[in-house]
Tab-separated table of C-alpha atoms and ligand atoms in Angstrom:
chain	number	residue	atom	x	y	z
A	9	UNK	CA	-3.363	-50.370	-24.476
A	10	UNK	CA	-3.399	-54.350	-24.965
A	11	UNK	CA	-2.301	-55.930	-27.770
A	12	UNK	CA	0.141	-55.400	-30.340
A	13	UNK	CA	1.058	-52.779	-33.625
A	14	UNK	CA	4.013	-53.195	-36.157
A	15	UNK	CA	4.949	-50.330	-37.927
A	16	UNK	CA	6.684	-51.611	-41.028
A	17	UNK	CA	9.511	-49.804	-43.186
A	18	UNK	CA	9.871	-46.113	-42.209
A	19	UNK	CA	12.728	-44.231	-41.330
A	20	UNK	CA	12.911	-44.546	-38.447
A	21	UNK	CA	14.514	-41.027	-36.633
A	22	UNK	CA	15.434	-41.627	-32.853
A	23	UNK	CA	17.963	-39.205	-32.104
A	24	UNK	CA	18.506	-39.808	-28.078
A	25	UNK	CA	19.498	-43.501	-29.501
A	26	UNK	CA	21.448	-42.289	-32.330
A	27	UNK	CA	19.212	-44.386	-34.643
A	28	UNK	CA	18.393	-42.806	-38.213
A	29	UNK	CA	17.864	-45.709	-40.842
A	30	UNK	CA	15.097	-48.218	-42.758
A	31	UNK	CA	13.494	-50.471	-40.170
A	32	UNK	CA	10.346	-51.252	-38.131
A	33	UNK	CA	8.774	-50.347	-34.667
A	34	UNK	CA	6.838	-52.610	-32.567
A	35	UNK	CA	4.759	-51.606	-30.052
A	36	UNK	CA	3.377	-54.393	-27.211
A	37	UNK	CA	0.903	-53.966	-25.105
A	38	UNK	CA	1.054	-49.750	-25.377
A	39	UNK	CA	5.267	-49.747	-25.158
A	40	UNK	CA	7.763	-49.870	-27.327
A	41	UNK	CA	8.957	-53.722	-27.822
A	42	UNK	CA	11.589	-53.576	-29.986
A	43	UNK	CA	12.934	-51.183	-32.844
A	44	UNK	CA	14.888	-53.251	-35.640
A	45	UNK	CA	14.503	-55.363	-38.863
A	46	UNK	CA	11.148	-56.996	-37.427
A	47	UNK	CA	9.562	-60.453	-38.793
A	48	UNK	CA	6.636	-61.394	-37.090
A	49	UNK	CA	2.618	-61.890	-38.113
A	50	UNK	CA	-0.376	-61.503	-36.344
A	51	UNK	CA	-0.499	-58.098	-35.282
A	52	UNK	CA	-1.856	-55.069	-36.642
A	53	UNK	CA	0.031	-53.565	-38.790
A	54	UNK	CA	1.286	-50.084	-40.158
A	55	UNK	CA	3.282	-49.799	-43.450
A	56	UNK	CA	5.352	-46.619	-43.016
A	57	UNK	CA	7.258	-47.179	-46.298
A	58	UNK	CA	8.297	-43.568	-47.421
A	59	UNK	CA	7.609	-41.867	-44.044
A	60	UNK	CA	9.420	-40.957	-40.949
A	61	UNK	CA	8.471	-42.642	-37.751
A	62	UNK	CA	9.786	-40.829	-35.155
A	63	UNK	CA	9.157	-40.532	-31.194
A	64	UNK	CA	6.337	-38.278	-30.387
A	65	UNK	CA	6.770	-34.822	-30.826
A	66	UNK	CA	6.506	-32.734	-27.751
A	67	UNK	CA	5.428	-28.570	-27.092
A	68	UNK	CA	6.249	-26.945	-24.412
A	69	UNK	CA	4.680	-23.976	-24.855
A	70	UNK	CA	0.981	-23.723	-25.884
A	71	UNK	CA	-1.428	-22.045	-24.151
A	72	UNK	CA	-4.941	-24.045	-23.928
A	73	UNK	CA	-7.290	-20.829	-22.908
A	74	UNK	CA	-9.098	-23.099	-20.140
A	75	UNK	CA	-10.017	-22.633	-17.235
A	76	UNK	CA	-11.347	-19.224	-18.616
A	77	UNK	CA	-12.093	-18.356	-22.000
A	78	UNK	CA	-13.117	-21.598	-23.489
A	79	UNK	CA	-14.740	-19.555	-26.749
A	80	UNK	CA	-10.343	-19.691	-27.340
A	81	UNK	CA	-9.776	-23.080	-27.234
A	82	UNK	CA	-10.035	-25.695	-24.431
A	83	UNK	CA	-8.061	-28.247	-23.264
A	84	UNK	CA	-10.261	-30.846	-25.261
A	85	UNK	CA	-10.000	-28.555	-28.710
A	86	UNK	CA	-6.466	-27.887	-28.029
A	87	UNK	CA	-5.330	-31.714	-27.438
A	88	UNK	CA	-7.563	-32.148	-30.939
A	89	UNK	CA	-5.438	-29.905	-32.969
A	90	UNK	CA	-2.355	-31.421	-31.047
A	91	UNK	CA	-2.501	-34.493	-32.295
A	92	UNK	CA	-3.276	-33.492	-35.711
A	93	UNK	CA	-0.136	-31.950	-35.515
A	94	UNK	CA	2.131	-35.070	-34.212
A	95	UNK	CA	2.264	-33.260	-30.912
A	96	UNK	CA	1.919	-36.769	-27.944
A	97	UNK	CA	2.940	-34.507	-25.268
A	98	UNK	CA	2.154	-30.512	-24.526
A	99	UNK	CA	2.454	-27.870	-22.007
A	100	UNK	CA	-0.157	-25.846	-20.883
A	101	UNK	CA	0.817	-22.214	-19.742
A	102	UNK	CA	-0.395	-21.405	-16.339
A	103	UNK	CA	-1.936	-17.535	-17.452
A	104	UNK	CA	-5.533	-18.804	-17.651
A	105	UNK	CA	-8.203	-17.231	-15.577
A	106	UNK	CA	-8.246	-18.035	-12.880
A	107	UNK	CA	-4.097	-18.710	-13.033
A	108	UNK	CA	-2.866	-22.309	-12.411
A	109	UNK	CA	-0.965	-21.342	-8.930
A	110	UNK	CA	-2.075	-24.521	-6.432
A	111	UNK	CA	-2.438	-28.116	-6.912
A	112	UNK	CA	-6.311	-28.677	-7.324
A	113	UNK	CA	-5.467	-26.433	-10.668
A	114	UNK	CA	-2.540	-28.389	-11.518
A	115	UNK	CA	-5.130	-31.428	-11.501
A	116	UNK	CA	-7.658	-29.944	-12.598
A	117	UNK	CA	-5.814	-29.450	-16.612
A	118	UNK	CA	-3.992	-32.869	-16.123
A	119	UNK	CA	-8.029	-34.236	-15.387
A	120	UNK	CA	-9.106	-32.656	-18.612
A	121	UNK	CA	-6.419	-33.835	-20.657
A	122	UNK	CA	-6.914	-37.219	-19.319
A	123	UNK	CA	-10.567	-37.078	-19.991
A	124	UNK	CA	-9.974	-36.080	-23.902
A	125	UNK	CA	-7.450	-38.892	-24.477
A	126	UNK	CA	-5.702	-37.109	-27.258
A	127	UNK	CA	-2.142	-35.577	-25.729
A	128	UNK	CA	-0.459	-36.308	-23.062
A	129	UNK	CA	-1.630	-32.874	-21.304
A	130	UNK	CA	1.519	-31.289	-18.934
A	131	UNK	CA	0.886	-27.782	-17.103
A	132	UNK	CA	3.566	-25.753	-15.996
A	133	UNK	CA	2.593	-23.404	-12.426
A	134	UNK	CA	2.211	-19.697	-11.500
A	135	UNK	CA	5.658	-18.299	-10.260
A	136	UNK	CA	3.843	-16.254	-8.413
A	137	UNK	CA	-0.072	-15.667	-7.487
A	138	UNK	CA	-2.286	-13.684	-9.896
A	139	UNK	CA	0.971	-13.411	-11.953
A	140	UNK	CA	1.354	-10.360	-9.988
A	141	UNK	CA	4.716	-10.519	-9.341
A	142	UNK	CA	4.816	-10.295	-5.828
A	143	UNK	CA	3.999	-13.624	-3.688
A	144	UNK	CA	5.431	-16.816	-4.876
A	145	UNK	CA	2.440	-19.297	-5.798
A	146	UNK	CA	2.281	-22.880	-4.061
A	147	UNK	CA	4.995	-24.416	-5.649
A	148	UNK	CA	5.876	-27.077	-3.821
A	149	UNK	CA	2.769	-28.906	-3.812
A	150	UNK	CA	2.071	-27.694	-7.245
A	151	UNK	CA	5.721	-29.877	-8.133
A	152	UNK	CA	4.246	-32.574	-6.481
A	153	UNK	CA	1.256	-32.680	-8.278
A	154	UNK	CA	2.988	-32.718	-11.558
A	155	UNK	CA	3.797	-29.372	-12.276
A	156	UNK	CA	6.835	-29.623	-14.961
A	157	UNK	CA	7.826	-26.399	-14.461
A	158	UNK	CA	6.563	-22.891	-13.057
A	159	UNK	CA	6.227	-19.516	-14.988
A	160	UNK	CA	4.629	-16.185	-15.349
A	161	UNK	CA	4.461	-16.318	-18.867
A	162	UNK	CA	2.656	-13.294	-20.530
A	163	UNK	CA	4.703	-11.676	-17.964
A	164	UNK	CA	8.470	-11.858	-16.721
A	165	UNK	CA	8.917	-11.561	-12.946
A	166	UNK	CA	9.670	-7.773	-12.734
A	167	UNK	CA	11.573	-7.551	-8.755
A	168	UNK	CA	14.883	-9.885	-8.711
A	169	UNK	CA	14.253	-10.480	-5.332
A	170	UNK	CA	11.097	-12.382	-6.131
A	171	UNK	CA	12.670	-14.046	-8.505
A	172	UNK	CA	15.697	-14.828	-6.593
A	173	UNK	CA	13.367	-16.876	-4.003
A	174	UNK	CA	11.407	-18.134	-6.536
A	175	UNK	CA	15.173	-19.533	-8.563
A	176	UNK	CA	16.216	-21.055	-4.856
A	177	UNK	CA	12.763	-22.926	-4.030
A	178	UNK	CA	12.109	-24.324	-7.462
A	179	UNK	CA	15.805	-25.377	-7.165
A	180	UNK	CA	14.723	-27.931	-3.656
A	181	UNK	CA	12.382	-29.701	-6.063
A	182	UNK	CA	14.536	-29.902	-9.372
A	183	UNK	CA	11.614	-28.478	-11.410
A	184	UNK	CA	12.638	-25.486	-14.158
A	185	UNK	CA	11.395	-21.723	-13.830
A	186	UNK	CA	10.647	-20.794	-17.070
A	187	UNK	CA	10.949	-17.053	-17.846
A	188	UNK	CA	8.885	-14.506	-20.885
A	189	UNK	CA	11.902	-12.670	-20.881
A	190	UNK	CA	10.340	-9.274	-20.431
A	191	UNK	CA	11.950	-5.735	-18.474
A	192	UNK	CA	8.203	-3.462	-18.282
A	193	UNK	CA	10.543	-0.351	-17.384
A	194	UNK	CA	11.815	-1.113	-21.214
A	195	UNK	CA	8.672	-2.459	-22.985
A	196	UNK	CA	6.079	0.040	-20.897
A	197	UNK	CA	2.946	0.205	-23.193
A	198	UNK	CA	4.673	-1.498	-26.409
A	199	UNK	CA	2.897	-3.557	-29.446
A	200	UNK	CA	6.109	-4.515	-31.666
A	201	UNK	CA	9.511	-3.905	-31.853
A	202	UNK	CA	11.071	-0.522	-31.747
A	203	UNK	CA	12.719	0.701	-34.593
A	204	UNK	CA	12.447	1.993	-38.026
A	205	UNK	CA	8.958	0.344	-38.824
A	206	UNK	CA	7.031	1.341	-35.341
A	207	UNK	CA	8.284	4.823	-36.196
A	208	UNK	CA	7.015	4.514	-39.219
A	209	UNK	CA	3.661	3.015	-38.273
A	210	UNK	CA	3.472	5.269	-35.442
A	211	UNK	CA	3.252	2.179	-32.777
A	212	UNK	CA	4.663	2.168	-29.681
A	213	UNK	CA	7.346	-0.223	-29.457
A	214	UNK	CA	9.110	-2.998	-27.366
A	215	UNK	CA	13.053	-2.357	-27.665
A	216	UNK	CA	15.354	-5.566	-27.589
A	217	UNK	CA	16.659	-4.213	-24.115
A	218	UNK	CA	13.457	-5.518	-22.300
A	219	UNK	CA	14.109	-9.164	-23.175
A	220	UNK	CA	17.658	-8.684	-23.073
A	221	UNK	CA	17.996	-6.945	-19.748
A	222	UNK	CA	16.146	-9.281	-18.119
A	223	UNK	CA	17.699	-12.156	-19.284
A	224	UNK	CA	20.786	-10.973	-18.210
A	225	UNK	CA	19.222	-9.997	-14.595
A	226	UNK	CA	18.142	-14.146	-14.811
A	227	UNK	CA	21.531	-15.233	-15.749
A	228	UNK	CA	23.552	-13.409	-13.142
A	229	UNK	CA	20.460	-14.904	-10.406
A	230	UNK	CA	21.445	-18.420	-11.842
A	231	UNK	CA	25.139	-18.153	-11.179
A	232	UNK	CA	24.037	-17.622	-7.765
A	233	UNK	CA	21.464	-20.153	-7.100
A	234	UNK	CA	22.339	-23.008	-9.620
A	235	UNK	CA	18.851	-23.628	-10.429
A	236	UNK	CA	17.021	-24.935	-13.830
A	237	UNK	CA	16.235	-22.110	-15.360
A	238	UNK	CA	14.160	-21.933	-19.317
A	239	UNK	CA	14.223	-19.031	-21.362
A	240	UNK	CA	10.588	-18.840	-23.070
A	241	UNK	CA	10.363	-17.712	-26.895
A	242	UNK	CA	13.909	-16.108	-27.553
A	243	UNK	CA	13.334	-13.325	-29.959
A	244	UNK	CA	16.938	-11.190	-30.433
A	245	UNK	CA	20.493	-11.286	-31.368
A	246	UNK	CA	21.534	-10.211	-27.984
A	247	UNK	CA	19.577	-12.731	-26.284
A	248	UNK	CA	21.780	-14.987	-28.753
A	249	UNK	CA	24.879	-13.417	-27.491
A	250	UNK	CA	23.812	-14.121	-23.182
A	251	UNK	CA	23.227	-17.251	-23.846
A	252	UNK	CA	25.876	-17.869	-25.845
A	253	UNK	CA	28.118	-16.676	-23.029
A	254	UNK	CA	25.497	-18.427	-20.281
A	255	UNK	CA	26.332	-22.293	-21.962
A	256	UNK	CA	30.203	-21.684	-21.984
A	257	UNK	CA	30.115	-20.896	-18.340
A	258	UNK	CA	28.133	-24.022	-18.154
A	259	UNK	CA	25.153	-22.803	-16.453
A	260	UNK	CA	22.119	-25.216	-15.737
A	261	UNK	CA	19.869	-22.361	-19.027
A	262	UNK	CA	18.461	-23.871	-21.891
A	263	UNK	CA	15.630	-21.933	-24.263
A	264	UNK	CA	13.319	-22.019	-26.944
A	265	UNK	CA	12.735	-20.930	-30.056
A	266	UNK	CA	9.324	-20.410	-31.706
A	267	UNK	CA	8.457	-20.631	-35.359
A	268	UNK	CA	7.448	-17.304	-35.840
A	269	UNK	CA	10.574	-15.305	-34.623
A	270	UNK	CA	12.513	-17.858	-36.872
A	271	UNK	CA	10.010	-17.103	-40.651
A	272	UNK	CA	8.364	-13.363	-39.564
A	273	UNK	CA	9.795	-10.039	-39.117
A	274	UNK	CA	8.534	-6.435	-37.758
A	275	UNK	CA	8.268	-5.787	-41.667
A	276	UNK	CA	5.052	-7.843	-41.168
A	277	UNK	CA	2.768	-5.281	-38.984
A	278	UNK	CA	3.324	-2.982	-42.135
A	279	UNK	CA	-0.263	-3.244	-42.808
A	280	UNK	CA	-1.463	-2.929	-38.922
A	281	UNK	CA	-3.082	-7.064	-39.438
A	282	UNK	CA	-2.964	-8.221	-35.723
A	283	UNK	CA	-2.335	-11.621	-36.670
A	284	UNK	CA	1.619	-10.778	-36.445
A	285	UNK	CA	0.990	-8.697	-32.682
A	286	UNK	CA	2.918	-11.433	-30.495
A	287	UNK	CA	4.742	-10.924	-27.895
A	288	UNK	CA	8.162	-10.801	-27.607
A	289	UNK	CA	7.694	-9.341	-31.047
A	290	UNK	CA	8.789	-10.155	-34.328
A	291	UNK	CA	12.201	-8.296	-34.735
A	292	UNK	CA	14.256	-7.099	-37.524
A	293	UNK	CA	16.122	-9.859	-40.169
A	294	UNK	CA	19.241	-9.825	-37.949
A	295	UNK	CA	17.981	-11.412	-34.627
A	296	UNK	CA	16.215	-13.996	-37.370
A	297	UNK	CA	19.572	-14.350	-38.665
A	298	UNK	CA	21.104	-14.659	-35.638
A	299	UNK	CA	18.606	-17.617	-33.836
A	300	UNK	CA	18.908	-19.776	-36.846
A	301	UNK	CA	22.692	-19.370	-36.087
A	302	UNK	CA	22.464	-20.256	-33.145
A	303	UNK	CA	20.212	-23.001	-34.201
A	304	UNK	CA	22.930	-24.393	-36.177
A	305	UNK	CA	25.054	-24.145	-33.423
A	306	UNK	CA	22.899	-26.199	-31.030
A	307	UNK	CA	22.728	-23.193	-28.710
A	308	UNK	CA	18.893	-23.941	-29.111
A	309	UNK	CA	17.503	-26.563	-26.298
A	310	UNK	CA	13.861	-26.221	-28.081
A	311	UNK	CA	11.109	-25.535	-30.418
A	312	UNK	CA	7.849	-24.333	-29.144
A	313	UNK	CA	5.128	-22.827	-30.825
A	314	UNK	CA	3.800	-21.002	-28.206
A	315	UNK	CA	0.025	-21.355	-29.590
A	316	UNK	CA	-1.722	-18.303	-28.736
A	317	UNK	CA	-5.552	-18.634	-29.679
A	318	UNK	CA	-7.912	-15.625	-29.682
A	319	UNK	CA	-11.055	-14.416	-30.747
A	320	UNK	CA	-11.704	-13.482	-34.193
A	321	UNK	CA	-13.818	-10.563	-32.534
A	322	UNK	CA	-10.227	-9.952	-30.224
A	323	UNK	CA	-7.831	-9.623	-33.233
A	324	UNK	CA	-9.418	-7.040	-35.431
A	325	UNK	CA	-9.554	-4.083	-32.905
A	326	UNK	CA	-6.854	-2.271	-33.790
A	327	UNK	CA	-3.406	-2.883	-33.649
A	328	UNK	CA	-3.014	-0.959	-30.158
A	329	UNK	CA	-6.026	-2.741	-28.684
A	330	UNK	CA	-6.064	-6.642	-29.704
A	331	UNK	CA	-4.241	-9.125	-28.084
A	332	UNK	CA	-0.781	-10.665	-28.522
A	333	UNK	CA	-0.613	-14.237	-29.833
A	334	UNK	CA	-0.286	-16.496	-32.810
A	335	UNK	CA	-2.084	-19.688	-33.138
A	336	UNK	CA	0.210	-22.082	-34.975
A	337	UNK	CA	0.291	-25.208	-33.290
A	338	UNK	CA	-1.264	-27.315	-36.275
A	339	UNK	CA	1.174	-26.226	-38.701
A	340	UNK	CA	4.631	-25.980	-36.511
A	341	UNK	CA	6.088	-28.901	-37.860
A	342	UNK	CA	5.714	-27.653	-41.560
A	343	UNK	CA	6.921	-24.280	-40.595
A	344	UNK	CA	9.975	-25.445	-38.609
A	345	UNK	CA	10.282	-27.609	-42.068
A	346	UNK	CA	10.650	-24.223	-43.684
A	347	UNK	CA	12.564	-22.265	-41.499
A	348	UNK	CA	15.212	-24.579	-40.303
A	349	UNK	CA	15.249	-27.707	-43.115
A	350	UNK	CA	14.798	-26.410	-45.746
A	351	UNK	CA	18.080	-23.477	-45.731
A	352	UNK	CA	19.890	-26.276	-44.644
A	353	UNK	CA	20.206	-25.440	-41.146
A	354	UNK	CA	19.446	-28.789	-39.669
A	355	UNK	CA	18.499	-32.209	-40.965
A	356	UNK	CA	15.293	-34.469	-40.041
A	357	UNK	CA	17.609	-36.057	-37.035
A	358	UNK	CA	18.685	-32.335	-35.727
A	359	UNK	CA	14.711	-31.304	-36.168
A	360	UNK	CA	13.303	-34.359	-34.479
A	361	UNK	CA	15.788	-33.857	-31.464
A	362	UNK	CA	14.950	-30.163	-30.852
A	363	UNK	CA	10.970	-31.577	-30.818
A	364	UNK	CA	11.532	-35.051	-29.068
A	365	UNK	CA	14.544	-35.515	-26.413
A	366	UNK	CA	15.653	-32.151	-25.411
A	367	UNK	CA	12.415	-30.468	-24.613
A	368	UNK	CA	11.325	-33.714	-22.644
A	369	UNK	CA	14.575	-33.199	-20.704
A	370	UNK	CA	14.292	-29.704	-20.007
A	371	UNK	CA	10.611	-30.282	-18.155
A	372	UNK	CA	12.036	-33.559	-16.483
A	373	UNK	CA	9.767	-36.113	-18.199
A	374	UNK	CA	10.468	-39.817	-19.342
A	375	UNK	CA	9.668	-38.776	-23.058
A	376	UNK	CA	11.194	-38.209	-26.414
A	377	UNK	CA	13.028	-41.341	-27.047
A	378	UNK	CA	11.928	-45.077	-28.667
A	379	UNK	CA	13.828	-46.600	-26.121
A	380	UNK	CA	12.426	-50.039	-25.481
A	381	UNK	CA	10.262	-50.148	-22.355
A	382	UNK	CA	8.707	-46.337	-22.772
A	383	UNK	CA	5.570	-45.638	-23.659
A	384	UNK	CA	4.838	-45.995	-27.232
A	385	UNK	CA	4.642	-42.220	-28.032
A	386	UNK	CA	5.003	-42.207	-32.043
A	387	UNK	CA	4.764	-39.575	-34.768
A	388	UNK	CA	4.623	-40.861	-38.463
A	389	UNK	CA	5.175	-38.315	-40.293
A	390	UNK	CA	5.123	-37.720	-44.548
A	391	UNK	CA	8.298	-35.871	-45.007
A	392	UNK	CA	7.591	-35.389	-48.747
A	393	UNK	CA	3.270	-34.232	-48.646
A	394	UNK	CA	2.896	-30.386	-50.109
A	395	UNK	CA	0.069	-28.657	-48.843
A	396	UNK	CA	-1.545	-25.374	-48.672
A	397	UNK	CA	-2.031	-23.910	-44.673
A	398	UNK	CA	-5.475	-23.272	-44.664
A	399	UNK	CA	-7.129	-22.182	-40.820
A	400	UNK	CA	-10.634	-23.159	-42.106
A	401	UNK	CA	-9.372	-26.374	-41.428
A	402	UNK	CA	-7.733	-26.612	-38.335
A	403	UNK	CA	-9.180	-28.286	-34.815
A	404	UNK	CA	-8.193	-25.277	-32.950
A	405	UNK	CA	-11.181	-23.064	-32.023
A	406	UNK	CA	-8.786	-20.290	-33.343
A	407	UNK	CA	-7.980	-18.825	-36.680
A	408	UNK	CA	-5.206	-15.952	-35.677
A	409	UNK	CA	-2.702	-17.635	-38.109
A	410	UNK	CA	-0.845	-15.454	-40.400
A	411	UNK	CA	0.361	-18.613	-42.348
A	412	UNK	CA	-3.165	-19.139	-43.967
A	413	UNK	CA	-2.562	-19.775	-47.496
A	414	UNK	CA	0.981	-20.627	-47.048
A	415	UNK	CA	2.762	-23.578	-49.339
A	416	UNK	CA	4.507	-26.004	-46.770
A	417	UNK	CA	6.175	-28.959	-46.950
A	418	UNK	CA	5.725	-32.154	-44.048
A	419	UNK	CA	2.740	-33.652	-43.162
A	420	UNK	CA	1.526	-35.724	-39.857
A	421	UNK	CA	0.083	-38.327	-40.757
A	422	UNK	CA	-0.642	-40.838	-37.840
A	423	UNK	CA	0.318	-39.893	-33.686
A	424	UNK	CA	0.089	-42.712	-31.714
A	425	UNK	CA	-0.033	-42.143	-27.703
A	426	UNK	CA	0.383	-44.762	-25.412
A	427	UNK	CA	0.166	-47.447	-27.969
A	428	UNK	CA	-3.156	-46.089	-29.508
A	429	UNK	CA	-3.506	-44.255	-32.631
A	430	UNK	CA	-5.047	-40.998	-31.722
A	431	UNK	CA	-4.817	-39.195	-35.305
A	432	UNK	CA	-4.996	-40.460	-38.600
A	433	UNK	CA	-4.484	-38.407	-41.614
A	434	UNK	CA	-8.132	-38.149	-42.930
A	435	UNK	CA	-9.153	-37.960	-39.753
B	2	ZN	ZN1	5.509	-15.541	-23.260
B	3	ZN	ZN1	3.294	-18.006	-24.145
């Protein structure tokens, strides 16, 4: 975008450049010109005095419900509610229908997101076609069409073998495989975690061992291969523990955390509401314990909401019958306010890192920083706005939000992409 836009007094949080402290941002000609004590007229101008202006937050885990079931959400309604939420850059999952597992798919939801002008729009490929499990998907020329990475997500790739090829091919193009961490021997017919409470409830349940197991299958595949390898949505204290072990050994693994394993537990399905059915599920106060741990311990490469939109008319059949997924993408920056800031368990610099720089490294892209010369990709944020969650209100065509009603702390308040402001609180 032409022309230029000062943004005057915030604090300005750049953690890739070690930068946390009073100054201004100005943006020429859609890029970032210069960060420092600024004095110039003439230009439009932003005064950020009391807010954080950070680099634009990235997610790269959402799930956009198009090509497919656009009554979800579509990439238009989805890039909406990302904005709204300071989110300049996203990732599509691949499980749509049909599955994102060529190229003319792959630019297909990058045409979309282009023609919305919200987000940046990023799609990750099918490991393998269908998400069957069995033939690997085109993912060569799905890497050179853009593809930041390739999953199965919904699924993990049950056969080692497949997933052994799929580790060594992805590895010729540098692009990450990104793994739902998910044995089906151990999580068969499952709906939440297995324990005391889907006794209880009489549920089937999902034992630790499925994500756990397979993880461990992954890690022992990457000590082979050497390849970039993502673990999606870690939800247990052994998964903690692998990858724990995993980073000492220096293995090319990083993962994610989402905000509901990190505020939710199985407790939550005590009253059979589907808006807490997610998979992995949410797990016992322990493995909550234990990823804000390693949280604190920067074992965590990422936070990702993994924004699961469904049908009103989908989430009350029963708890055996509706689908898994929470849709939380316009309030994940208030929740990981919650669940990580406010025990203490990182500061605005540690959040903004685990949202900006180290997811954009982990898919590859130029992103995350305020380095002068990127693309002016700003969040302004209003570290000190209370508000009340309310779904009524959010862009999303989805309302499966188990937050609704919830006192948070952290508003958005402008997200500027490519120079332009694309959301403005009010909006
Ligand atoms: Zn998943
Ligand atoms: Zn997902």
């Amino acid at each position: 975008m032409a022309g230029e836009l000062l943004i005057k007094n915030g604090r300005v949080i750049d953690p890739a450049n070690k930068v946390d402290k009073k100054c201004d941002v100005l943006i020429v000609d859609g890029k970032i010109a210069n960060v420092g004590n600024i004095d110039k007229s003439g230009q439009a101008v932003i005064d950020a005095t009391g807010k954080l202006v950070t680099p634009g937050l990235i997610d790269i885990h959402v799930h956009f419900r198009e090509p497919g079931d656009e009554e979800e959400e579509t990439i238009a309604s989805g890039s909406t509610a990302a904005v709204a939420a300071g989110f300049t850059s996203v990732v599509c999952m691949p499980n749509t229908n049909p599955v994102i597992e060529n190229e003319t798919d792959v630019e297909y939801v990058h045409r979309k997101g282009r023609q919305t002008r919200k987000t940046h729009v990023y799609v990750m490929g099918a490991i393998t076609k269908r998400l069957e499990g069995v033939e690997l998907a085109e993912m060569g020329f799905m890497a050179d069409a853009g593809a930041v990475g390739f999953t199965d997500d919904g699924r993990g790739v049950q056969d080692p073998a497949v997933m052994l090829r799929a580790l060594k091919y992805a590895a010729m193009f540098d692009v990450v495989i990104a793994q739902h961490c998910q044995d089906e021997s151990f999580s068969g017919n499952g709906v939440m975690n297995s324990g005391y409470y889907s006794t209880i409830l009489g549920l089937p349940g999902i034992d630790p061992l499925a994500e756990e197991a397979m993880l461990w299958r992954d890690i022992q595949l990457i000590k082979k291969t050497k390849a970039r390898y993502h673990a999606q949505h870690i939800s247990t204290a052994g998964s903690v523990e692998l990858i724990r072990a995993a980073k000492r050994d220096s293995l090319p693994i990083t993962c994610e955390v989402t905000p509901h394993h990190l505020l939710l537990t199985e407790e939550c399905c005590g009253e059979y509401d589907t808006n807490y059915k997610v998979n992995p599920p949410l797990r016992g106060a322990k493995d909550v314990e234990a990823l804000k741990q390693a949280i604190a311990e920067g074992l965590i490469d990422a936070l990702a909401s993994d924004h699961a939109p469904h049908l009103q008319s989908e989430k009350e059949l029963e708890f055996l019958a509706a689908p898994f997924g929470i849709a939380s993408l316009e309030c994940a920056l208030a929740l990981y306010v919650k669940a990580l800031l406010e025990p203490g368990i990182l500061d605005w610099p540690g959040l903004i890192a685990l949202m900006t720089e180290k997811p954009a490294k982990i898919i590859g892209v130029d992103k995350g920083t305020l380095s002068r010369g990127k693309q002016a990709d700003v969040t302004i944020i209003d570290p000190e706005a209370e508000y009340e969650i309310d779904v009524n209100t959010f862009r999303s065509k989805s309302r499966n939000c188990p937050y609704h009603g919830w006192k948070v702390k952290g508003r958005v308040e402008k997200t500027i992409v490519g120079g332009e402001i694309r959301f403005e609180a009010g909006d």
